mmCIF file of C-alpha atoms and ligand atoms in Angstrom:
data_model
loop_
_atom_site.group_PDB
_atom_site.id
_atom_site.type_symbol
_atom_site.label_atom_id
_atom_site.label_comp_id
_atom_site.label_asym_id
_atom_site.label_seq_id
_atom_site.Cartn_x
_atom_site.Cartn_y
_atom_site.Cartn_z
ATOM 1 C CA UNK F 27 0.000 0.000 0.000
ATOM 2 C CA UNK F 28 1.241 3.520 -0.702
ATOM 3 C CA UNK F 29 2.673 5.203 2.407
ATOM 4 C CA UNK F 30 0.164 8.035 2.109
ATOM 5 C CA UNK F 31 -2.728 5.561 2.176
ATOM 6 C CA UNK F 32 -1.298 3.694 5.157
ATOM 7 C CA UNK F 33 -0.950 6.996 7.017
ATOM 8 C CA UNK F 34 -4.502 8.082 6.121
ATOM 9 C CA UNK F 35 -5.834 4.734 7.287
ATOM 10 C CA UNK F 36 -4.265 5.198 10.736
ATOM 11 C CA UNK F 37 -5.428 8.816 10.971
ATOM 12 C CA UNK F 38 -8.951 7.733 10.028
ATOM 13 C CA UNK F 39 -8.903 5.016 12.663
ATOM 14 C CA UNK F 40 -8.152 7.683 15.317
ATOM 15 C CA UNK F 41 -10.624 10.224 13.919
ATOM 16 C CA UNK F 42 -13.649 7.955 13.479
ATOM 17 C CA UNK F 43 -16.082 6.705 16.117
ATOM 18 C CA UNK F 44 -15.024 3.099 16.786
ATOM 19 C CA UNK F 45 -18.296 1.707 15.396
ATOM 20 C CA UNK F 46 -17.957 3.760 12.202
ATOM 21 C CA UNK F 47 -14.383 2.506 11.762
ATOM 22 C CA UNK F 48 -15.562 -1.106 12.113
ATOM 23 C CA UNK F 49 -18.456 -0.484 9.703
ATOM 24 C CA UNK F 50 -16.087 0.901 7.060
ATOM 25 C CA UNK F 51 -13.562 -1.896 7.483
ATOM 26 C CA UNK F 52 -16.051 -4.739 7.732
ATOM 27 C CA UNK F 53 -16.507 -7.538 5.251
ATOM 28 C CA UNK F 54 -19.302 -10.072 5.204
ATOM 29 C CA UNK F 55 -19.160 -13.518 6.824
ATOM 30 C CA UNK F 56 -15.644 -14.605 7.728
ATOM 31 C CA UNK F 57 -14.180 -11.729 5.686
ATOM 32 C CA UNK F 58 -12.392 -14.117 3.314
ATOM 33 C CA UNK F 59 -13.216 -12.045 0.230
ATOM 34 C CA UNK F 60 -12.585 -8.749 2.015
ATOM 35 C CA UNK F 61 -9.222 -10.087 3.180
ATOM 36 C CA UNK F 62 -8.124 -11.343 -0.253
ATOM 37 C CA UNK F 63 -8.960 -8.271 -2.340
ATOM 38 C CA UNK F 64 -5.727 -6.336 -2.018
ATOM 39 C CA UNK F 65 -3.394 -9.321 -2.332
ATOM 40 C CA UNK F 66 -5.227 -10.543 -5.451
ATOM 41 C CA UNK F 67 -3.827 -7.639 -7.502
ATOM 42 C CA UNK F 68 -0.366 -8.858 -6.525
ATOM 43 C CA UNK F 69 -1.113 -12.246 -8.096
ATOM 44 C CA UNK F 70 -0.050 -10.764 -11.437
ATOM 45 C CA UNK F 71 3.448 -10.005 -12.652
ATOM 46 C CA UNK F 72 4.413 -7.398 -15.209
ATOM 47 C CA UNK F 73 6.189 -7.785 -18.528
ATOM 48 C CA UNK F 74 7.481 -4.279 -19.255
ATOM 49 C CA UNK F 75 8.160 -2.995 -22.741
ATOM 50 C CA UNK F 76 11.418 -1.123 -23.301
ATOM 51 C CA UNK F 77 12.827 1.565 -25.549
ATOM 52 C CA UNK F 78 9.548 3.411 -25.889
ATOM 53 C CA UNK F 79 9.355 7.165 -25.582
ATOM 54 C CA UNK F 80 7.559 7.536 -22.259
ATOM 55 C CA UNK F 81 8.605 11.139 -21.613
ATOM 56 C CA UNK F 82 4.903 12.017 -21.616
ATOM 57 C CA UNK F 83 2.285 9.861 -19.947
ATOM 58 C CA UNK F 84 -1.323 10.879 -20.415
ATOM 59 C CA UNK F 85 -3.837 9.534 -17.901
ATOM 60 C CA UNK F 86 -6.896 11.261 -19.324
ATOM 61 C CA UNK F 87 -9.816 8.892 -19.545
ATOM 62 C CA UNK F 88 -13.264 9.033 -21.101
ATOM 63 C CA UNK F 89 -16.019 6.900 -19.624
ATOM 64 C CA UNK F 90 -19.613 7.100 -20.886
ATOM 65 C CA UNK F 91 -19.237 10.726 -21.884
ATOM 66 C CA UNK F 92 -17.337 11.811 -18.757
ATOM 67 C CA UNK F 93 -13.927 13.393 -19.369
ATOM 68 C CA UNK F 94 -11.672 12.526 -16.455
ATOM 69 C CA UNK F 95 -8.139 13.484 -15.458
ATOM 70 C CA UNK F 96 -7.290 9.899 -14.589
ATOM 71 C CA UNK F 97 -8.898 6.443 -14.581
ATOM 72 C CA UNK F 98 -9.463 6.599 -10.795
ATOM 73 C CA UNK F 99 -12.992 7.229 -9.561
ATOM 74 C CA UNK F 100 -14.696 7.150 -6.180
ATOM 75 C CA UNK F 101 -16.786 4.021 -5.548
ATOM 76 C CA UNK F 102 -20.306 4.494 -4.202
ATOM 77 C CA UNK F 103 -20.319 4.232 -0.423
ATOM 78 C CA UNK F 104 -23.025 4.848 2.131
ATOM 79 C CA UNK F 105 -23.172 7.528 4.843
ATOM 80 C CA UNK F 106 -20.142 9.757 4.308
ATOM 81 C CA UNK F 107 -21.438 11.958 7.136
ATOM 82 C CA UNK F 108 -20.008 9.346 9.513
ATOM 83 C CA UNK F 109 -16.593 10.487 8.294
ATOM 84 C CA UNK F 110 -17.091 14.225 7.828
ATOM 85 C CA UNK F 111 -19.776 16.801 8.697
ATOM 86 C CA UNK F 112 -20.132 17.800 5.016
ATOM 87 C CA UNK F 113 -20.510 14.129 4.020
ATOM 88 C CA UNK F 114 -20.765 13.486 0.284
ATOM 89 C CA UNK F 115 -20.519 17.231 -0.476
ATOM 90 C CA UNK F 116 -16.904 17.136 0.723
ATOM 91 C CA UNK F 117 -16.203 13.927 -1.204
ATOM 92 C CA UNK F 118 -17.428 15.222 -4.565
ATOM 93 C CA UNK F 119 -15.572 18.491 -4.053
ATOM 94 C CA UNK F 120 -12.343 16.671 -3.276
ATOM 95 C CA UNK F 121 -12.684 14.176 -6.099
ATOM 96 C CA UNK F 122 -13.748 16.845 -8.593
ATOM 97 C CA UNK F 123 -10.701 18.935 -7.706
ATOM 98 C CA UNK F 124 -8.572 15.915 -8.667
ATOM 99 C CA UNK F 125 -10.493 15.647 -11.959
ATOM 100 C CA UNK F 126 -12.096 12.408 -10.786
ATOM 101 C CA UNK F 127 -15.619 11.081 -11.017
ATOM 102 C CA UNK F 128 -17.615 10.209 -7.876
ATOM 103 C CA UNK F 129 -20.404 7.637 -7.777
ATOM 104 C CA UNK F 130 -22.906 8.903 -5.185
ATOM 105 C CA UNK F 131 -24.737 6.200 -3.210
ATOM 106 C CA UNK F 132 -28.492 5.778 -2.754
ATOM 107 C CA UNK F 133 -27.499 5.784 0.923
ATOM 108 C CA UNK F 134 -25.868 9.220 0.686
ATOM 109 C CA UNK F 135 -26.235 11.174 3.896
ATOM 110 C CA UNK F 136 -26.624 14.589 2.256
ATOM 111 C CA UNK F 137 -29.381 15.702 -0.169
ATOM 112 C CA UNK F 138 -28.569 14.843 -3.777
ATOM 113 C CA UNK F 139 -29.116 18.419 -4.908
ATOM 114 C CA UNK F 140 -26.567 19.696 -2.344
ATOM 115 C CA UNK F 141 -24.092 17.060 -3.486
ATOM 116 C CA UNK F 142 -24.651 18.039 -7.122
ATOM 117 C CA UNK F 143 -24.139 21.722 -6.292
ATOM 118 C CA UNK F 144 -20.848 20.919 -4.543
ATOM 119 C CA UNK F 145 -19.504 18.804 -7.427
ATOM 120 C CA UNK F 146 -16.987 20.629 -9.631
ATOM 121 C CA UNK F 147 -16.974 17.736 -12.096
ATOM 122 C CA UNK F 148 -18.951 14.741 -13.309
ATOM 123 C CA UNK F 149 -20.750 12.393 -10.922
ATOM 124 C CA UNK F 150 -22.908 9.323 -11.348
ATOM 125 C CA UNK F 151 -25.730 8.079 -9.148
ATOM 126 C CA UNK F 152 -25.685 4.569 -7.625
ATOM 127 C CA UNK F 153 -29.146 3.038 -7.441
ATOM 128 C CA UNK F 154 -30.320 0.354 -5.104
ATOM 129 C CA UNK F 155 -33.700 -0.878 -6.191
ATOM 130 C CA UNK F 156 -35.746 -0.708 -3.030
ATOM 131 C CA UNK F 157 -38.908 -2.595 -2.094
ATOM 132 C CA UNK F 158 -40.865 0.538 -2.950
ATOM 133 C CA UNK F 159 -39.776 0.771 -6.563
ATOM 134 C CA UNK F 160 -41.385 4.197 -6.866
ATOM 135 C CA UNK F 161 -38.829 5.412 -4.344
ATOM 136 C CA UNK F 162 -35.952 4.235 -6.529
ATOM 137 C CA UNK F 163 -37.472 5.711 -9.666
ATOM 138 C CA UNK F 164 -38.070 9.069 -7.973
ATOM 139 C CA UNK F 165 -34.444 9.118 -6.839
ATOM 140 C CA UNK F 166 -33.125 8.220 -10.284
ATOM 141 C CA UNK F 167 -35.198 11.015 -11.804
ATOM 142 C CA UNK F 168 -33.954 13.470 -9.193
ATOM 143 C CA UNK F 169 -30.364 12.420 -9.805
ATOM 144 C CA UNK F 170 -30.814 12.885 -13.556
ATOM 145 C CA UNK F 171 -32.390 16.319 -13.030
ATOM 146 C CA UNK F 172 -29.522 17.282 -10.707
ATOM 147 C CA UNK F 173 -26.932 16.402 -13.362
ATOM 148 C CA UNK F 174 -25.859 12.796 -12.820
ATOM 149 C CA UNK F 175 -24.186 11.418 -15.949
ATOM 150 C CA UNK F 176 -25.102 7.752 -15.444
ATOM 151 C CA UNK F 177 -26.918 5.397 -13.120
ATOM 152 C CA UNK F 178 -24.862 2.662 -11.472
ATOM 153 C CA UNK F 179 -27.272 -0.133 -10.614
ATOM 154 C CA UNK F 180 -25.890 -2.331 -7.828
ATOM 155 C CA UNK F 181 -27.014 -5.931 -8.315
ATOM 156 C CA UNK F 182 -25.015 -7.895 -5.755
ATOM 157 C CA UNK F 183 -27.230 -6.859 -2.862
ATOM 158 C CA UNK F 184 -30.566 -8.698 -2.885
ATOM 159 C CA UNK F 185 -30.065 -8.555 0.886
ATOM 160 C CA UNK F 186 -27.438 -6.512 2.703
ATOM 161 C CA UNK F 187 -24.534 -8.775 3.719
ATOM 162 C CA UNK F 188 -24.204 -9.759 7.381
ATOM 163 C CA UNK F 189 -21.104 -8.320 8.973
ATOM 164 C CA UNK F 190 -19.913 -9.858 12.214
ATOM 165 C CA UNK F 191 -17.994 -6.750 13.215
ATOM 166 C CA UNK F 192 -21.154 -4.670 13.342
ATOM 167 C CA UNK F 193 -23.377 -7.424 14.740
ATOM 168 C CA UNK F 194 -25.773 -7.118 11.799
ATOM 169 C CA UNK F 195 -25.703 -5.480 8.405
ATOM 170 C CA UNK F 196 -24.814 -1.904 9.364
ATOM 171 C CA UNK F 197 -24.440 0.386 12.348
ATOM 172 C CA UNK F 198 -27.304 2.511 13.668
ATOM 173 C CA UNK F 199 -27.897 5.588 11.522
ATOM 174 C CA UNK F 200 -30.503 8.143 12.678
ATOM 175 C CA UNK F 201 -33.598 8.350 10.459
ATOM 176 C CA UNK F 202 -32.914 11.930 9.396
ATOM 177 C CA UNK F 203 -29.641 10.762 7.823
ATOM 178 C CA UNK F 204 -30.813 7.347 6.637
ATOM 179 C CA UNK F 205 -33.873 8.777 4.891
ATOM 180 C CA UNK F 206 -32.452 12.182 3.954
ATOM 181 C CA UNK F 207 -33.036 11.564 0.247
ATOM 182 C CA UNK F 208 -35.988 9.244 0.617
ATOM 183 C CA UNK F 209 -38.442 10.667 3.159
ATOM 184 C CA UNK F 210 -40.126 13.064 0.742
ATOM 185 C CA UNK F 211 -40.991 10.233 -1.689
ATOM 186 C CA UNK F 212 -42.541 7.842 0.825
ATOM 187 C CA UNK F 213 -46.214 7.114 0.379
ATOM 188 C CA UNK F 214 -48.246 8.304 3.383
ATOM 189 C CA UNK F 215 -48.217 5.766 6.197
ATOM 190 C CA UNK F 216 -45.210 3.856 4.840
ATOM 191 C CA UNK F 217 -42.496 2.766 7.249
ATOM 192 C CA UNK F 218 -39.467 4.420 5.689
ATOM 193 C CA UNK F 219 -36.908 1.800 6.596
ATOM 194 C CA UNK F 220 -39.030 -1.046 5.232
ATOM 195 C CA UNK F 221 -39.834 0.744 1.978
ATOM 196 C CA UNK F 222 -36.135 1.536 1.565
ATOM 197 C CA UNK F 223 -34.887 -2.029 2.015
ATOM 198 C CA UNK F 224 -33.297 -3.720 -0.977
ATOM 199 C CA UNK F 225 -35.745 -5.530 -3.260
ATOM 200 C CA UNK F 226 -34.572 -9.156 -3.589
ATOM 201 C CA UNK F 227 -36.781 -9.895 -6.631
ATOM 202 C CA UNK F 228 -34.828 -8.041 -9.351
ATOM 203 C CA UNK F 229 -34.554 -9.443 -12.881
ATOM 204 C CA UNK F 230 -32.687 -8.018 -15.916
ATOM 205 C CA UNK F 231 -35.676 -5.962 -17.116
ATOM 206 C CA UNK F 232 -34.911 -3.494 -14.312
ATOM 207 C CA UNK F 233 -31.933 -2.275 -16.374
ATOM 208 C CA UNK F 234 -34.121 -1.059 -19.225
ATOM 209 C CA UNK F 235 -36.676 0.325 -16.804
ATOM 210 C CA UNK F 236 -34.136 2.509 -14.997
ATOM 211 C CA UNK F 237 -32.627 3.661 -18.296
ATOM 212 C CA UNK F 238 -36.087 4.742 -19.422
ATOM 213 C CA UNK F 239 -36.989 6.429 -16.141
ATOM 214 C CA UNK F 240 -33.770 8.419 -15.863
ATOM 215 C CA UNK F 241 -32.856 8.851 -19.521
ATOM 216 C CA UNK F 242 -29.288 7.930 -18.553
ATOM 217 C CA UNK F 243 -26.934 5.044 -19.355
ATOM 218 C CA UNK F 244 -27.159 2.261 -16.765
ATOM 219 C CA UNK F 245 -23.928 0.640 -15.561
ATOM 220 C CA UNK F 246 -24.424 -2.622 -13.673
ATOM 221 C CA UNK F 247 -22.224 -2.987 -10.569
ATOM 222 C CA UNK F 248 -21.407 -6.239 -8.835
ATOM 223 C CA UNK F 249 -20.733 -8.661 -11.684
ATOM 224 C CA UNK F 250 -18.036 -11.363 -11.369
ATOM 225 C CA UNK F 251 -18.758 -13.594 -14.388
ATOM 226 C CA UNK F 252 -18.512 -13.075 -18.127
ATOM 227 C CA UNK F 253 -21.804 -14.849 -18.807
ATOM 228 C CA UNK F 254 -23.607 -12.686 -16.266
ATOM 229 C CA UNK F 255 -22.048 -9.535 -17.686
ATOM 230 C CA UNK F 256 -23.266 -10.548 -21.127
ATOM 231 C CA UNK F 257 -26.771 -11.069 -19.765
ATOM 232 C CA UNK F 258 -26.692 -7.521 -18.379
ATOM 233 C CA UNK F 259 -25.421 -6.043 -21.642
ATOM 234 C CA UNK F 260 -28.087 -7.904 -23.614
ATOM 235 C CA UNK F 261 -30.651 -6.352 -21.254
ATOM 236 C CA UNK F 262 -29.335 -2.860 -22.048
ATOM 237 C CA UNK F 263 -26.438 -2.218 -19.653
ATOM 238 C CA UNK F 264 -24.118 0.506 -20.956
ATOM 239 C CA UNK F 265 -21.256 -0.762 -18.801
ATOM 240 C CA UNK F 266 -20.438 -3.112 -15.945
ATOM 241 C CA UNK F 267 -18.441 -2.869 -12.734
ATOM 242 C CA UNK F 268 -16.577 -5.991 -11.657
ATOM 243 C CA UNK F 269 -16.914 -5.872 -7.890
ATOM 244 C CA UNK F 270 -17.358 -7.907 -4.721
ATOM 245 C CA UNK F 271 -18.790 -4.825 -2.969
ATOM 246 C CA UNK F 272 -15.565 -4.585 -0.988
ATOM 247 C CA UNK F 273 -16.114 -8.138 0.275
ATOM 248 C CA UNK F 274 -19.282 -6.976 2.018
ATOM 249 C CA UNK F 275 -21.801 -9.222 0.249
ATOM 250 C CA UNK F 276 -21.171 -12.882 -0.699
ATOM 251 C CA UNK F 277 -18.180 -14.017 1.323
ATOM 252 C CA UNK F 278 -15.763 -16.316 -0.556
ATOM 253 C CA UNK F 279 -16.728 -14.649 -3.828
ATOM 254 C CA UNK F 280 -13.809 -14.542 -6.256
ATOM 255 C CA UNK F 281 -11.659 -11.400 -5.853
ATOM 256 C CA UNK F 282 -12.360 -8.769 -8.522
ATOM 257 C CA UNK F 283 -8.748 -8.982 -9.729
ATOM 258 C CA UNK F 284 -9.299 -12.630 -10.661
ATOM 259 C CA UNK F 285 -12.761 -12.083 -12.161
ATOM 260 C CA UNK F 286 -11.884 -9.153 -14.410
ATOM 261 C CA UNK F 287 -10.368 -10.952 -17.418
ATOM 262 C CA UNK F 288 -13.409 -13.203 -17.897
ATOM 263 C CA UNK F 289 -15.772 -10.211 -17.892
ATOM 264 C CA UNK F 290 -13.568 -8.250 -20.300
ATOM 265 C CA UNK F 291 -13.444 -11.260 -22.648
ATOM 266 C CA UNK F 292 -17.246 -11.478 -22.619
ATOM 267 C CA UNK F 293 -18.262 -7.821 -23.006
ATOM 268 C CA UNK F 294 -15.156 -5.643 -23.167
ATOM 269 C CA UNK F 295 -15.515 -5.042 -26.895
ATOM 270 C CA UNK F 296 -19.069 -3.766 -26.416
ATOM 271 C CA UNK F 297 -19.147 -1.697 -23.210
ATOM 272 C CA UNK F 298 -16.719 -0.191 -20.718
ATOM 273 C CA UNK F 299 -15.726 -2.542 -17.901
ATOM 274 C CA UNK F 300 -14.893 -0.877 -14.591
ATOM 275 C CA UNK F 301 -13.513 -2.647 -11.549
ATOM 276 C CA UNK F 302 -13.110 -2.121 -7.816
ATOM 277 C CA UNK F 303 -11.958 -3.882 -4.683
ATOM 278 C CA UNK F 304 -8.620 -3.552 -2.932
ATOM 279 C CA UNK F 305 -7.023 -1.083 -5.354
ATOM 280 C CA UNK F 306 -4.367 0.651 -3.280
ATOM 281 C CA UNK F 307 -1.642 1.721 -5.702
ATOM 282 C CA UNK F 308 -0.866 2.750 -9.244
ATOM 283 C CA UNK F 309 0.461 -0.751 -9.883
ATOM 284 C CA UNK F 310 -2.848 -2.329 -8.837
ATOM 285 C CA UNK F 311 -4.574 0.006 -11.290
ATOM 286 C CA UNK F 312 -2.017 -0.782 -14.004
ATOM 287 C CA UNK F 313 -2.867 -4.485 -13.702
ATOM 288 C CA UNK F 314 -6.586 -3.686 -13.943
ATOM 289 C CA UNK F 315 -6.123 -1.441 -16.975
ATOM 290 C CA UNK F 316 -3.866 -3.962 -18.725
ATOM 291 C CA UNK F 317 -6.496 -6.633 -18.171
ATOM 292 C CA UNK F 318 -8.951 -4.364 -19.989
ATOM 293 C CA UNK F 319 -10.624 -2.127 -17.407
ATOM 294 C CA UNK F 320 -11.558 1.386 -18.534
ATOM 295 C CA UNK F 321 -11.528 2.843 -15.028
ATOM 296 C CA UNK F 322 -10.876 1.773 -11.465
ATOM 297 C CA UNK F 323 -13.059 2.666 -8.499
ATOM 298 C CA UNK F 324 -11.527 3.289 -5.099
ATOM 299 C CA UNK F 325 -13.569 2.724 -1.957
ATOM 300 C CA UNK F 326 -12.269 2.713 1.606
ATOM 301 C CA UNK F 327 -9.149 4.881 0.984
ATOM 302 C CA UNK F 328 -11.483 7.740 0.065
ATOM 303 C CA UNK F 329 -13.386 7.338 3.337
ATOM 304 C CA UNK F 330 -10.077 7.285 5.228
ATOM 305 C CA UNK F 331 -9.089 10.528 3.505
ATOM 306 C CA UNK F 332 -12.455 12.112 4.191
ATOM 307 C CA UNK F 333 -12.248 11.251 7.879
ATOM 308 C CA UNK F 334 -8.617 12.282 8.206
ATOM 309 C CA UNK F 335 -8.620 15.527 6.247
ATOM 310 C CA UNK F 336 -11.888 16.256 4.413
ATOM 311 C CA UNK F 337 -12.076 17.294 0.766
ATOM 312 C CA UNK F 338 -8.418 18.329 0.583
ATOM 313 C CA UNK F 339 -7.266 14.874 1.647
ATOM 314 C CA UNK F 340 -9.628 13.247 -0.863
ATOM 315 C CA UNK F 341 -8.006 15.296 -3.631
ATOM 316 C CA UNK F 342 -4.582 14.384 -2.306
ATOM 317 C CA UNK F 343 -5.167 10.624 -2.203
ATOM 318 C CA UNK F 344 -6.613 10.534 -5.728
ATOM 319 C CA UNK F 345 -3.753 12.659 -7.050
ATOM 320 C CA UNK F 346 -1.212 10.439 -5.302
ATOM 321 C CA UNK F 347 -2.742 7.347 -6.912
ATOM 322 C CA UNK F 348 -2.643 9.085 -10.294
ATOM 323 C CA UNK F 349 1.004 10.106 -9.817
ATOM 324 C CA UNK F 350 1.878 6.531 -8.878
ATOM 325 C CA UNK F 351 0.074 5.191 -11.944
ATOM 326 C CA UNK F 352 1.816 7.705 -14.219
ATOM 327 C CA UNK F 353 5.169 6.552 -12.846
ATOM 328 C CA UNK F 354 4.563 2.812 -13.223
ATOM 329 C CA UNK F 355 3.009 3.200 -16.680
ATOM 330 C CA UNK F 356 6.259 4.776 -17.846
ATOM 331 C CA UNK F 357 8.300 1.996 -16.228
ATOM 332 C CA UNK F 358 6.125 -0.562 -18.007
ATOM 333 C CA UNK F 359 6.690 1.201 -21.332
ATOM 334 C CA UNK F 360 3.226 2.690 -21.818
ATOM 335 C CA UNK F 361 2.239 6.294 -22.507
ATOM 336 C CA UNK F 362 -1.414 5.994 -21.493
ATOM 337 C CA UNK F 363 -3.875 3.460 -20.093
ATOM 338 C CA UNK F 364 -5.011 2.698 -23.645
ATOM 339 C CA UNK F 365 -1.409 1.987 -24.619
ATOM 340 C CA UNK F 366 -1.399 -1.053 -22.309
ATOM 341 C CA UNK F 367 -2.253 -4.471 -23.602
ATOM 342 C CA UNK F 368 -2.940 -7.775 -21.865
ATOM 343 C CA UNK F 369 0.561 -9.025 -22.721
ATOM 344 C CA UNK F 370 1.908 -6.616 -20.084
ATOM 345 C CA UNK F 371 0.504 -8.827 -17.299
ATOM 346 C CA UNK F 372 0.792 -12.517 -16.546
ATOM 347 C CA UNK F 373 -0.566 -14.502 -13.635
ATOM 348 C CA UNK F 374 2.155 -15.036 -11.035
ATOM 349 C CA UNK F 375 3.733 -18.489 -11.119
ATOM 350 C CA UNK F 376 2.518 -20.335 -8.069
ATOM 351 C CA UNK F 377 5.148 -23.104 -8.117
ATOM 352 C CA UNK F 378 7.854 -21.029 -6.441
HETATM 353 C C1 FMN K 12 -18.522 1.631 4.085
HETATM 354 C C2 FMN K 12 -18.883 1.145 2.718
HETATM 355 C C3 FMN K 12 -20.142 1.418 2.209
HETATM 356 C C4 FMN K 12 -20.500 0.988 0.937
HETATM 357 N N1 FMN K 12 -21.713 1.330 0.438
HETATM 358 C C5 FMN K 12 -22.029 0.999 -0.837
HETATM 359 C C6 FMN K 12 -23.237 1.462 -1.414
HETATM 360 O O1 FMN K 12 -24.010 2.194 -0.791
HETATM 361 N N2 FMN K 12 -23.511 1.064 -2.692
HETATM 362 C C7 FMN K 12 -22.666 0.272 -3.425
HETATM 363 O O2 FMN K 12 -22.954 -0.048 -4.577
HETATM 364 N N3 FMN K 12 -21.488 -0.145 -2.899
HETATM 365 C C8 FMN K 12 -21.151 0.210 -1.636
HETATM 366 N N4 FMN K 12 -19.938 -0.184 -1.131
HETATM 367 C C9 FMN K 12 -18.983 -0.935 -1.979
HETATM 368 C C10 FMN K 12 -18.070 0.021 -2.782
HETATM 369 O O3 FMN K 12 -18.781 0.666 -3.788
HETATM 370 C C11 FMN K 12 -16.925 -0.737 -3.465
HETATM 371 O O4 FMN K 12 -17.445 -1.794 -4.232
HETATM 372 C C12 FMN K 12 -15.842 -1.266 -2.519
HETATM 373 O O5 FMN K 12 -15.742 -0.500 -1.337
HETATM 374 C C13 FMN K 12 -14.502 -1.277 -3.237
HETATM 375 O O6 FMN K 12 -13.527 -1.887 -2.473
HETATM 376 P P1 FMN K 12 -12.404 -1.086 -1.615
HETATM 377 O O7 FMN K 12 -13.129 -0.455 -0.451
HETATM 378 O O8 FMN K 12 -11.493 -2.187 -1.210
HETATM 379 O O9 FMN K 12 -11.733 -0.073 -2.511
HETATM 380 C C14 FMN K 12 -19.575 0.233 0.157
HETATM 381 C C15 FMN K 12 -18.308 -0.038 0.683
HETATM 382 C C16 FMN K 12 -17.942 0.422 1.928
HETATM 383 C C17 FMN K 12 -16.567 0.142 2.448
#
């Protein structure tokens, strides 16, 4: 892990309430998947090219119409107000100042319109389809009206994963934060928390439905198989995110690093493939990009930065990751993410 990230992690641990720290760190079940995510990127070895002019390395990236300074983006994560009083408003400001995209969660703890107003750059909206589907559709429409560039539909959460560290699925969040974006759309008499629970009955037609409701491209997040990615694309997905949800859903799911190549082989020529889970350095991102990812989402390190130093620290961590990527791209003989090819990476030999 980069020294800056390790330092932010320790500062966040001191700054956060102990239960919030455990909630951020937690994985589901025995935390096998959560524990393997970072190391899985190190299961690849690099085959650098030489004698290329790498005096200029260009990280600029385009993803579904968004022009970004680098391929790093902020993964959708719930309740940023646990980390900072300005919550998601500070995150989007920090990420935007680094030229990076933020995916804003359905479980954001600040009103979407305030988040949109604070965002200096592009942002996407992450949708959970809730038991009250009208609630989800109202949110998607609000996000589109507020300027979201895409909807990221999370599909690995028919139920929220059980996390032993928090003795349930999440820590207690007061209603005014939990329902900050939802309360106004509840039908009279509805119990907000029940209406807002994840709907476990989703089928692929929801992709087209959300695209129609919001008028935005729908990127499906939480896919680990090529055949499943193809099913999503055939149902209208404009992109997919290879993800284990930070190891917070199905424990013992394959790490994203090991799932990526299969998904790229299945749909990479048709739609952008994004990836997240355990990305902690430019080299991790280089592996992902060489395997065919268009962009890489970063989760917990952004929350550590937010807790440790607010928007400024979020900018700093994303810029540090970009600087690290620029450096290792040059060492690998590439002038841009697109200049990488799969021959740059090989699985590590295990017979050492
Ligand atoms: C505290 C926390 C909350 C999260 N909340 C959401 C969420 O609301 N929606 C979602 O799609 N993913 C959520 N995720 C998963 C992230 O989007 C992402 O897949 C994961 O954190 C990436 O792994 P990393 O933290 O190792 O970088 C959450 C992750 C964490 C750590």
